[in-house]
Tab-separated table of C-alpha atoms in Angstrom:
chain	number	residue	atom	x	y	z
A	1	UNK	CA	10.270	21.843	-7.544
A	2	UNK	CA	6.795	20.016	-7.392
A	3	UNK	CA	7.415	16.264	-8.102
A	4	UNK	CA	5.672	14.893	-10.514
A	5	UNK	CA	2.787	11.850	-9.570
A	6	UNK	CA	3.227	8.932	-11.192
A	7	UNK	CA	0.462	6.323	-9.175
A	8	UNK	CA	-3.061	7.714	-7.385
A	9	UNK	CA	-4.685	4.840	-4.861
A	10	UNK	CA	-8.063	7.035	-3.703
A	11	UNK	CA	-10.283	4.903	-1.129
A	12	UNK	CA	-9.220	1.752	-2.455
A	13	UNK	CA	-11.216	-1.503	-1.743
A	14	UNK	CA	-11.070	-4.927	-2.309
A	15	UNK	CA	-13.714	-7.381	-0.792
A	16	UNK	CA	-13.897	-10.739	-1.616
A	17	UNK	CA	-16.897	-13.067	-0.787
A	18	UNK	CA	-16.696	-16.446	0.603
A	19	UNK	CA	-19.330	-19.007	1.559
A	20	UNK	CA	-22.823	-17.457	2.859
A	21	UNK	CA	-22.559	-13.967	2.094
A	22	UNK	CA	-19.844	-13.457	3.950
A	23	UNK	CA	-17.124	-10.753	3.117
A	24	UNK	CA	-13.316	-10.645	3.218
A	25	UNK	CA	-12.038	-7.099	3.341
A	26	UNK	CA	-8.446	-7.664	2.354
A	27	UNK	CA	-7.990	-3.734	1.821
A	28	UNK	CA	-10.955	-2.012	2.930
A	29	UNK	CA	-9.980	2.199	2.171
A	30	UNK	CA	-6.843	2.830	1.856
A	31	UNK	CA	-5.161	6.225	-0.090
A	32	UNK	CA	-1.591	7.233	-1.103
A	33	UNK	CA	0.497	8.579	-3.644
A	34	UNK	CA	3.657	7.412	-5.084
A	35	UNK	CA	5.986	10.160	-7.079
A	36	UNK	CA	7.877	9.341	-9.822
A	37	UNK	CA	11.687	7.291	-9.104
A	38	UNK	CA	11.070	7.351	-5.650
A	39	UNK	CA	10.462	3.903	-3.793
A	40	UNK	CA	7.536	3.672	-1.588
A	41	UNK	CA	7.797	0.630	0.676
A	42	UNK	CA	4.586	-1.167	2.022
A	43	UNK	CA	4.822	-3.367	5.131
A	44	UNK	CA	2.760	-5.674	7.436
A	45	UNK	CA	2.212	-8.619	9.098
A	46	UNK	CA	1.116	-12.186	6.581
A	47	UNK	CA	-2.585	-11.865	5.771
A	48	UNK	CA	-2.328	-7.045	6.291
A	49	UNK	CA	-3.333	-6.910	2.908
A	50	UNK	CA	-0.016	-5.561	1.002
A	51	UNK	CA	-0.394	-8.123	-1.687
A	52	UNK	CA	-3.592	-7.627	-2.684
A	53	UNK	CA	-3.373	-3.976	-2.610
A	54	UNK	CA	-0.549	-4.573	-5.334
A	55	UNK	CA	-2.084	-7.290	-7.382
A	56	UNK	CA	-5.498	-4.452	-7.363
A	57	UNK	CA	-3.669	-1.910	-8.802
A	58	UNK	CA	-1.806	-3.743	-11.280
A	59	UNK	CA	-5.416	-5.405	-12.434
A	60	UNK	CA	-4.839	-8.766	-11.520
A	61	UNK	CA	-7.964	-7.914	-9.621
A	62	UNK	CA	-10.777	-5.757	-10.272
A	63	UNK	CA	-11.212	-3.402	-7.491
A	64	UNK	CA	-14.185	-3.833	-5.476
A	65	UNK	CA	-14.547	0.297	-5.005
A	66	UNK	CA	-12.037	3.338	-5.147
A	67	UNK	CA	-9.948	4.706	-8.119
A	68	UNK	CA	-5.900	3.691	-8.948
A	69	UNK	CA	-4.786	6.298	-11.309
A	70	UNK	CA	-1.318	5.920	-13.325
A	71	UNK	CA	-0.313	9.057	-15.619
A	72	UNK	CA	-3.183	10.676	-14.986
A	73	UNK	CA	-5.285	7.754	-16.009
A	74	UNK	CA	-7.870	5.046	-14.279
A	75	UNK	CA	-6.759	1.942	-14.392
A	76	UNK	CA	-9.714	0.056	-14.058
A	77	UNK	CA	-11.540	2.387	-16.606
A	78	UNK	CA	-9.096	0.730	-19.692
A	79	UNK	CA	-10.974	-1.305	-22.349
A	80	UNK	CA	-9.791	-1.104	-25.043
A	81	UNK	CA	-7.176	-4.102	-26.190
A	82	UNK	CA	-4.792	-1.003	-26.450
A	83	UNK	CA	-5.437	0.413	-23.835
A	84	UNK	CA	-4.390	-2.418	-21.743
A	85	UNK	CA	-1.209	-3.325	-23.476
A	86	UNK	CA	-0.237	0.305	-23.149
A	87	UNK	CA	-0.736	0.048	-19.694
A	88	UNK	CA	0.730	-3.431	-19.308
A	89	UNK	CA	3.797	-2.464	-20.629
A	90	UNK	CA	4.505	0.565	-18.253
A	91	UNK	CA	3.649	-1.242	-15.400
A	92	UNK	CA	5.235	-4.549	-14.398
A	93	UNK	CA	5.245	-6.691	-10.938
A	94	UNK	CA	7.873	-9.685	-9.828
A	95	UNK	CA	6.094	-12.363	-8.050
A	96	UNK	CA	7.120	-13.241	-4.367
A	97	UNK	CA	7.583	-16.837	-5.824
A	98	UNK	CA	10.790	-17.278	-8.119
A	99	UNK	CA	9.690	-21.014	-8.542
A	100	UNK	CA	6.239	-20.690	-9.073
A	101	UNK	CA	6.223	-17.655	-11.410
A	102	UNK	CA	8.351	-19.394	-14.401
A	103	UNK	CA	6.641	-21.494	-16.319
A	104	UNK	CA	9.026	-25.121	-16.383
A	105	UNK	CA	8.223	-25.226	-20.153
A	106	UNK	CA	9.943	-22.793	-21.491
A	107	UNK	CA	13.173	-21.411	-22.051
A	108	UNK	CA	14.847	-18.294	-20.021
A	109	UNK	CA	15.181	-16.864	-23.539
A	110	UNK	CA	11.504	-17.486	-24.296
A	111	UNK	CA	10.506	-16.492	-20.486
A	112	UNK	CA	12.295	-12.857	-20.864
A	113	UNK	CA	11.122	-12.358	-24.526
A	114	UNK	CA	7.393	-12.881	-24.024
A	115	UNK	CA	6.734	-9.387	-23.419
A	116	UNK	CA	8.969	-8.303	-25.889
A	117	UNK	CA	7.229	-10.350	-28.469
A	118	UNK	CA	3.591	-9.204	-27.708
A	119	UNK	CA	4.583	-5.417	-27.422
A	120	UNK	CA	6.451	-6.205	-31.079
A	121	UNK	CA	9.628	-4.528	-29.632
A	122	UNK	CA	12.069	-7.052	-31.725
A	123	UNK	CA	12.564	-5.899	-34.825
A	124	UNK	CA	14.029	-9.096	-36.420
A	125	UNK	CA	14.676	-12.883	-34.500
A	126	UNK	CA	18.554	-11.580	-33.967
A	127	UNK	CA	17.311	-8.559	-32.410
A	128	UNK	CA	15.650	-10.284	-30.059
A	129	UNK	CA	18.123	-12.315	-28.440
A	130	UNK	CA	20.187	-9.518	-28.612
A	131	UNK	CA	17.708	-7.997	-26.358
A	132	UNK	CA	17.768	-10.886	-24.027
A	133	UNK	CA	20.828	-11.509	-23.582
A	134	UNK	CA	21.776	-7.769	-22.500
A	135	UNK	CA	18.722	-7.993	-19.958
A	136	UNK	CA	20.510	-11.285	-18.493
A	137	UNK	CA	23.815	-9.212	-18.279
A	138	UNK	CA	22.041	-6.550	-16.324
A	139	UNK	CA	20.634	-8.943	-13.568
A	140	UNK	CA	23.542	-10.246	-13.642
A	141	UNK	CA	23.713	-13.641	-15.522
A	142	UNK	CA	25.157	-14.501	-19.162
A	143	UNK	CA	24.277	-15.242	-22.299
A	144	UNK	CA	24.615	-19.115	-21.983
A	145	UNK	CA	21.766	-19.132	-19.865
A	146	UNK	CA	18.959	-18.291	-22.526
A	147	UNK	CA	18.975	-21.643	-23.669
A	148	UNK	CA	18.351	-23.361	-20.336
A	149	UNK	CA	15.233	-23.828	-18.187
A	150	UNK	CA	14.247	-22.904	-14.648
A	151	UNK	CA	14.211	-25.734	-12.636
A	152	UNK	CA	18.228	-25.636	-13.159
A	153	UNK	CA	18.797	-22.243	-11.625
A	154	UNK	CA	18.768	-21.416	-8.015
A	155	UNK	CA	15.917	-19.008	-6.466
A	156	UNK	CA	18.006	-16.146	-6.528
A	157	UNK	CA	19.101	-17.246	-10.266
A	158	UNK	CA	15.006	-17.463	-10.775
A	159	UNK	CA	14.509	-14.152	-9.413
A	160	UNK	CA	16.888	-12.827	-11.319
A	161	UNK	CA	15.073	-14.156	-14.296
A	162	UNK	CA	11.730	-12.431	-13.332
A	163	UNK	CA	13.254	-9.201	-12.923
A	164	UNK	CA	14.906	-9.601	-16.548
A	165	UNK	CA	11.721	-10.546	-17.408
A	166	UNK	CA	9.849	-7.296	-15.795
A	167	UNK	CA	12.261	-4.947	-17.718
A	168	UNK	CA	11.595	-6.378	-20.669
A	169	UNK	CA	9.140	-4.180	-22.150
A	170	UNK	CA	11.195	-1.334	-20.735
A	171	UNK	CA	8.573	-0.439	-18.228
A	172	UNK	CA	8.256	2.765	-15.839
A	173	UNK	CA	6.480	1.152	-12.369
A	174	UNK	CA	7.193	-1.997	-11.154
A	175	UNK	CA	5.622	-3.639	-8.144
A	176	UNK	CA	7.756	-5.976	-6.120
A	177	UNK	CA	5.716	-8.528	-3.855
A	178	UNK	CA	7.747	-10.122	-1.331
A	179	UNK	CA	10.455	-10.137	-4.212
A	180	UNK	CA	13.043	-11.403	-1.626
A	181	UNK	CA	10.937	-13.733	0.848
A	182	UNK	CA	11.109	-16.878	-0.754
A	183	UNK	CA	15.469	-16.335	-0.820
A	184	UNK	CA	17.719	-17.420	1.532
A	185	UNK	CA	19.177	-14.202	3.771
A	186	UNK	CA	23.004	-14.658	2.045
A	187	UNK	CA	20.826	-14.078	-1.443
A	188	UNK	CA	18.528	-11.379	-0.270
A	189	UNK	CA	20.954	-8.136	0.346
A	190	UNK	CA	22.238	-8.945	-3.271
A	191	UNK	CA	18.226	-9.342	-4.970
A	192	UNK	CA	18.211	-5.938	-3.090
A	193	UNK	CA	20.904	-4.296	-4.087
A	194	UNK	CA	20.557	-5.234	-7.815
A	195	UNK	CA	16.785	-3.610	-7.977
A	196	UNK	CA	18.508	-0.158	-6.024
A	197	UNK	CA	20.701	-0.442	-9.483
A	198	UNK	CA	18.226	-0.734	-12.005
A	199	UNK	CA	15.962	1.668	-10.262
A	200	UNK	CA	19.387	4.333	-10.064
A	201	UNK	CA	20.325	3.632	-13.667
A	202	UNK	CA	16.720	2.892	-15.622
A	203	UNK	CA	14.643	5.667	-13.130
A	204	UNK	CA	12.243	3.547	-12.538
A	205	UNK	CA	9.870	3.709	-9.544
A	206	UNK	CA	9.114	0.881	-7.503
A	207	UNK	CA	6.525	-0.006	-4.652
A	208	UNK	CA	8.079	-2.676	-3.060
A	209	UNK	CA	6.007	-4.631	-0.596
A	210	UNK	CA	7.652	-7.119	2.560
A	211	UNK	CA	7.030	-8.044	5.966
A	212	UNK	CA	10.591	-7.465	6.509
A	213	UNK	CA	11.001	-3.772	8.014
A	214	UNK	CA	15.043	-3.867	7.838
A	215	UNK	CA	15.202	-4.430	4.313
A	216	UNK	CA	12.310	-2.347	3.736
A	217	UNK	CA	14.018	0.461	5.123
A	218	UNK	CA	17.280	0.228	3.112
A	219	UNK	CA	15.430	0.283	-0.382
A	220	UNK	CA	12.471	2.644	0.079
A	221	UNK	CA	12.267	6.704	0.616
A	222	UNK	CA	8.950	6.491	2.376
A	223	UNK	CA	6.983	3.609	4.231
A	224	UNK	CA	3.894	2.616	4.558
A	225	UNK	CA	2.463	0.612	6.962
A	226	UNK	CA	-0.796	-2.077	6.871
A	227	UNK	CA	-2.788	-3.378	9.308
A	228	UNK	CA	-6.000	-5.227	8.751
A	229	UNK	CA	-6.888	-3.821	5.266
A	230	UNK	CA	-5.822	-0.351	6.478
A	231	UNK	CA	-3.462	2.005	6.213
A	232	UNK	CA	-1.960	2.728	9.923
A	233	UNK	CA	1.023	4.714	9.525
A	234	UNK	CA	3.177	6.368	6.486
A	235	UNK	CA	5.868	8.342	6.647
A	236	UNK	CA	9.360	8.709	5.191
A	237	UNK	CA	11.755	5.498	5.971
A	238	UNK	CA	14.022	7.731	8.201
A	239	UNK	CA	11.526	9.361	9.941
A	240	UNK	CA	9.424	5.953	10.583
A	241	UNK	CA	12.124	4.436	12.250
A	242	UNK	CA	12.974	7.679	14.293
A	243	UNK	CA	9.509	8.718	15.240
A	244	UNK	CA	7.303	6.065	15.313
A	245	UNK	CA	4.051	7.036	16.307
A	246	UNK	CA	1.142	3.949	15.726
A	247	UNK	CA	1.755	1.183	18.222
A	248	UNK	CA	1.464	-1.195	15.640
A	249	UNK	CA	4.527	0.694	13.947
A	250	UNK	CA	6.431	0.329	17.679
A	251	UNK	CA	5.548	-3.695	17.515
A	252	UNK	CA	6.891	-4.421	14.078
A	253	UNK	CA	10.157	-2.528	14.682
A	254	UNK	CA	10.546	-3.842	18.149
A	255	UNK	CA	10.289	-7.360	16.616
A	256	UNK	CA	13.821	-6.504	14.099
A	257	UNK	CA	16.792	-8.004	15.775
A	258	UNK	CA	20.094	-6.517	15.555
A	259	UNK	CA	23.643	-7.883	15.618
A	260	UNK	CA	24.304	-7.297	18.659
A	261	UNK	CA	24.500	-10.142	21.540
A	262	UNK	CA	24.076	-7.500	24.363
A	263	UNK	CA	21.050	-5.427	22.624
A	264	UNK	CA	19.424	-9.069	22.051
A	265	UNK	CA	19.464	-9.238	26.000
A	266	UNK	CA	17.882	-6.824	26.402
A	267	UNK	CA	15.574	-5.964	23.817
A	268	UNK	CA	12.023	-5.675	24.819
A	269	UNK	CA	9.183	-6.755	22.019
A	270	UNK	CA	6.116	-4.615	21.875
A	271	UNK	CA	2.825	-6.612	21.515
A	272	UNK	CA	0.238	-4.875	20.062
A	273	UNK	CA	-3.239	-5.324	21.006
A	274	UNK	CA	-6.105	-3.997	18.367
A	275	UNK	CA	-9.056	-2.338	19.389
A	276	UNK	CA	-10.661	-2.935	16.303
A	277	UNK	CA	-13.689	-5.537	15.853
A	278	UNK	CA	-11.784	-8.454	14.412
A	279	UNK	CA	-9.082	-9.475	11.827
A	280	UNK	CA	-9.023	-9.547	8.458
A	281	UNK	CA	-11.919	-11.484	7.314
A	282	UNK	CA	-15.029	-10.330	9.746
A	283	UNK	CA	-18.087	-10.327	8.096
A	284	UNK	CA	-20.375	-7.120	8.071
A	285	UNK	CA	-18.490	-5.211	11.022
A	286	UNK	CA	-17.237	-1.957	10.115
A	287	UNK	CA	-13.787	-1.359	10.678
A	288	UNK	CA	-13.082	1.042	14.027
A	289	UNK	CA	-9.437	2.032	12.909
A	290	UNK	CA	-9.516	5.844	12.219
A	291	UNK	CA	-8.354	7.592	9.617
A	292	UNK	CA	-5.029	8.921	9.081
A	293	UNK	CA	-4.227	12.844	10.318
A	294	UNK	CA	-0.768	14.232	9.325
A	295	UNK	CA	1.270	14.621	12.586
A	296	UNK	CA	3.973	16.267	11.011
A	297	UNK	CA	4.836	17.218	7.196
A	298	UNK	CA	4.453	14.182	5.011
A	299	UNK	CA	4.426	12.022	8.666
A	300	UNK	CA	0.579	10.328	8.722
A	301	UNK	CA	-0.780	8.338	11.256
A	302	UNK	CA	-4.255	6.745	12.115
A	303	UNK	CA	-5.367	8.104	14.992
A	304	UNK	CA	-8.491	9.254	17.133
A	305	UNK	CA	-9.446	12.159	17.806
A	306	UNK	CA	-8.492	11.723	21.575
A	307	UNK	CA	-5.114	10.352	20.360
A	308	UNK	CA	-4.373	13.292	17.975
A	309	UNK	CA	-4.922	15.714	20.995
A	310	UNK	CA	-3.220	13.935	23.195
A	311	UNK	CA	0.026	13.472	20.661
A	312	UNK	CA	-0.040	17.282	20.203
A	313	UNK	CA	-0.213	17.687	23.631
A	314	UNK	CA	3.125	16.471	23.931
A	315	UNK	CA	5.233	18.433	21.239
A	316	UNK	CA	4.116	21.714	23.436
């Protein structure tokens, strides 16, 4: 059974100028598919380019070249006022910040209704709080909260509230950036565990992006992996952690501690070293990471040509 394709990134770009003509190429080509009420996870170091590939397709920023195409449609081609709220309501994103993305002023109730009252989805006042409060149930908090304001909630509380408020307007994609970074590690596993719920119960799909490979692991079905704008590595999360192939990959999982004093010991971290031009944020240079070659089904890695021979090589 073919699975259906919910989200289309084709050769996506985003440059950003700064000072003197120079150029910023926070995601500079990248290309992958995400398939409906799966999770794609997208990881990397600070600075990779994760979040901006997330706050592109969502709109938050217009793309500087390349196509992101949801249900069959362009994003970036929507003009119309409809258009946009059509799209707005089937895709939603939580913000890495739980304090940042409330606004102080207004009330949980008022937070978590705003997109119910610009989509019209409340049929009557009582309706709508009726609405609320069974969101705040579902992320796990009560009724008696709707009437109080975020600066007296913790930031998993907050959280909480931002996913209530993403499932608002009942959506079918929802990007998570760095939903979990700004938690303590207690709160984390249980943010984590709550969006595994929703997406179970609601089918939703998510593409939830961290620099945190562990957790990344336990929520997605497939991984992706950034480095410097780029796409390096993508694969499913089983098979990234079995067979990983870009050294990058081997440095970011060789970096994950486990709990387990005599492993610690002797653990060995993997530094990678780039032989590409610069880091994110050279000017005119043209990026020398290749392009990615499928190694094995659904298994993709950026490689040379040399390096693709050479890794075949191998399996014989």
């Amino acid at each position: 059974m073919e699975r259906e394709k919910l989200l289309e990134v084709k050769n996506l770009k985003q440059h950003f100028k700064i000072g003197r003509g120079r150029v910023v190429k926070a995601v500079d080509g990248i290309s992958f598919d995400i398939y409906k009420g799966e999770v794609l996870g997208l990881v990397g170091e600070s600075g990779c380019g994760k979040s901006t590939t997330g706050r592109t397709i969502i709109g938050l920023y217009d793309a500087t070249d390349g196509d992101v195409v949801f249900k069959g449609e362009n994003v970036h081609d929507k003009k119309s006022k409809a258009d946009k709220l059509k799209f707005n309501r089937a895709m939603q994103m939580i913000f890495q910040d739980p304090y940042a993305s409330l606004n102080p002023r207004m009330t949980v109730a008022d937070i978590i209704a705003e997109g119910i009252d610009i989509h019209g989805l409340a049929k009557t006042k009582e309706d709508r709080m009726n609405r609320v409060y069974d969101l705040l149930e579902t992320v796990g908090l009560t009724k008696e909260h709707a009437s109080r304001y975020p600066h007296e909630f913790s930031g998993g509380q907050r959280q909480r509230i931002g996913i209530a408020r993403a499932l608002a307007v009942e959506p079918d994609f929802i990007i998570a950036d760095e939903p979990i970074s700004a938690l303590d590690v207690s709160i984390q596993a249980q943010v984590v565990n709550l969006m595994k719920e929703l997406q179970r119960d609601r089918d939703l799909t998510y593409l939830f992006i961290a620099h945190d490979l562990s957790m990344v692991k336990y929520i997605s079905d497939r991984i992706g992996v950034m480095y410097q704008g780029h796409l390096v590595e993508l694969a499913t999360a089983d098979r990234l952690y079995e067979n990983p192939i870009h050294a990058y990959t081997k440095s970011l999982l060789s970096a994950i501690p486990l709990p387990d004093p005599e492993h610690e010991r002797t653990r060995k971290r993997i530094v990678y070293e780039s032989t590409s031009k610069g880091p994110v944020g050279r000017s005119d240079e043209d990026s020398s990471i290749p392009p990615l070659r499928e190694v094995e089904p659904g298994h993709y890695v950026s490689l040379t040509d040399e390096e693709y021979e050479a890794y075949k090589a191998q399996l014989v």
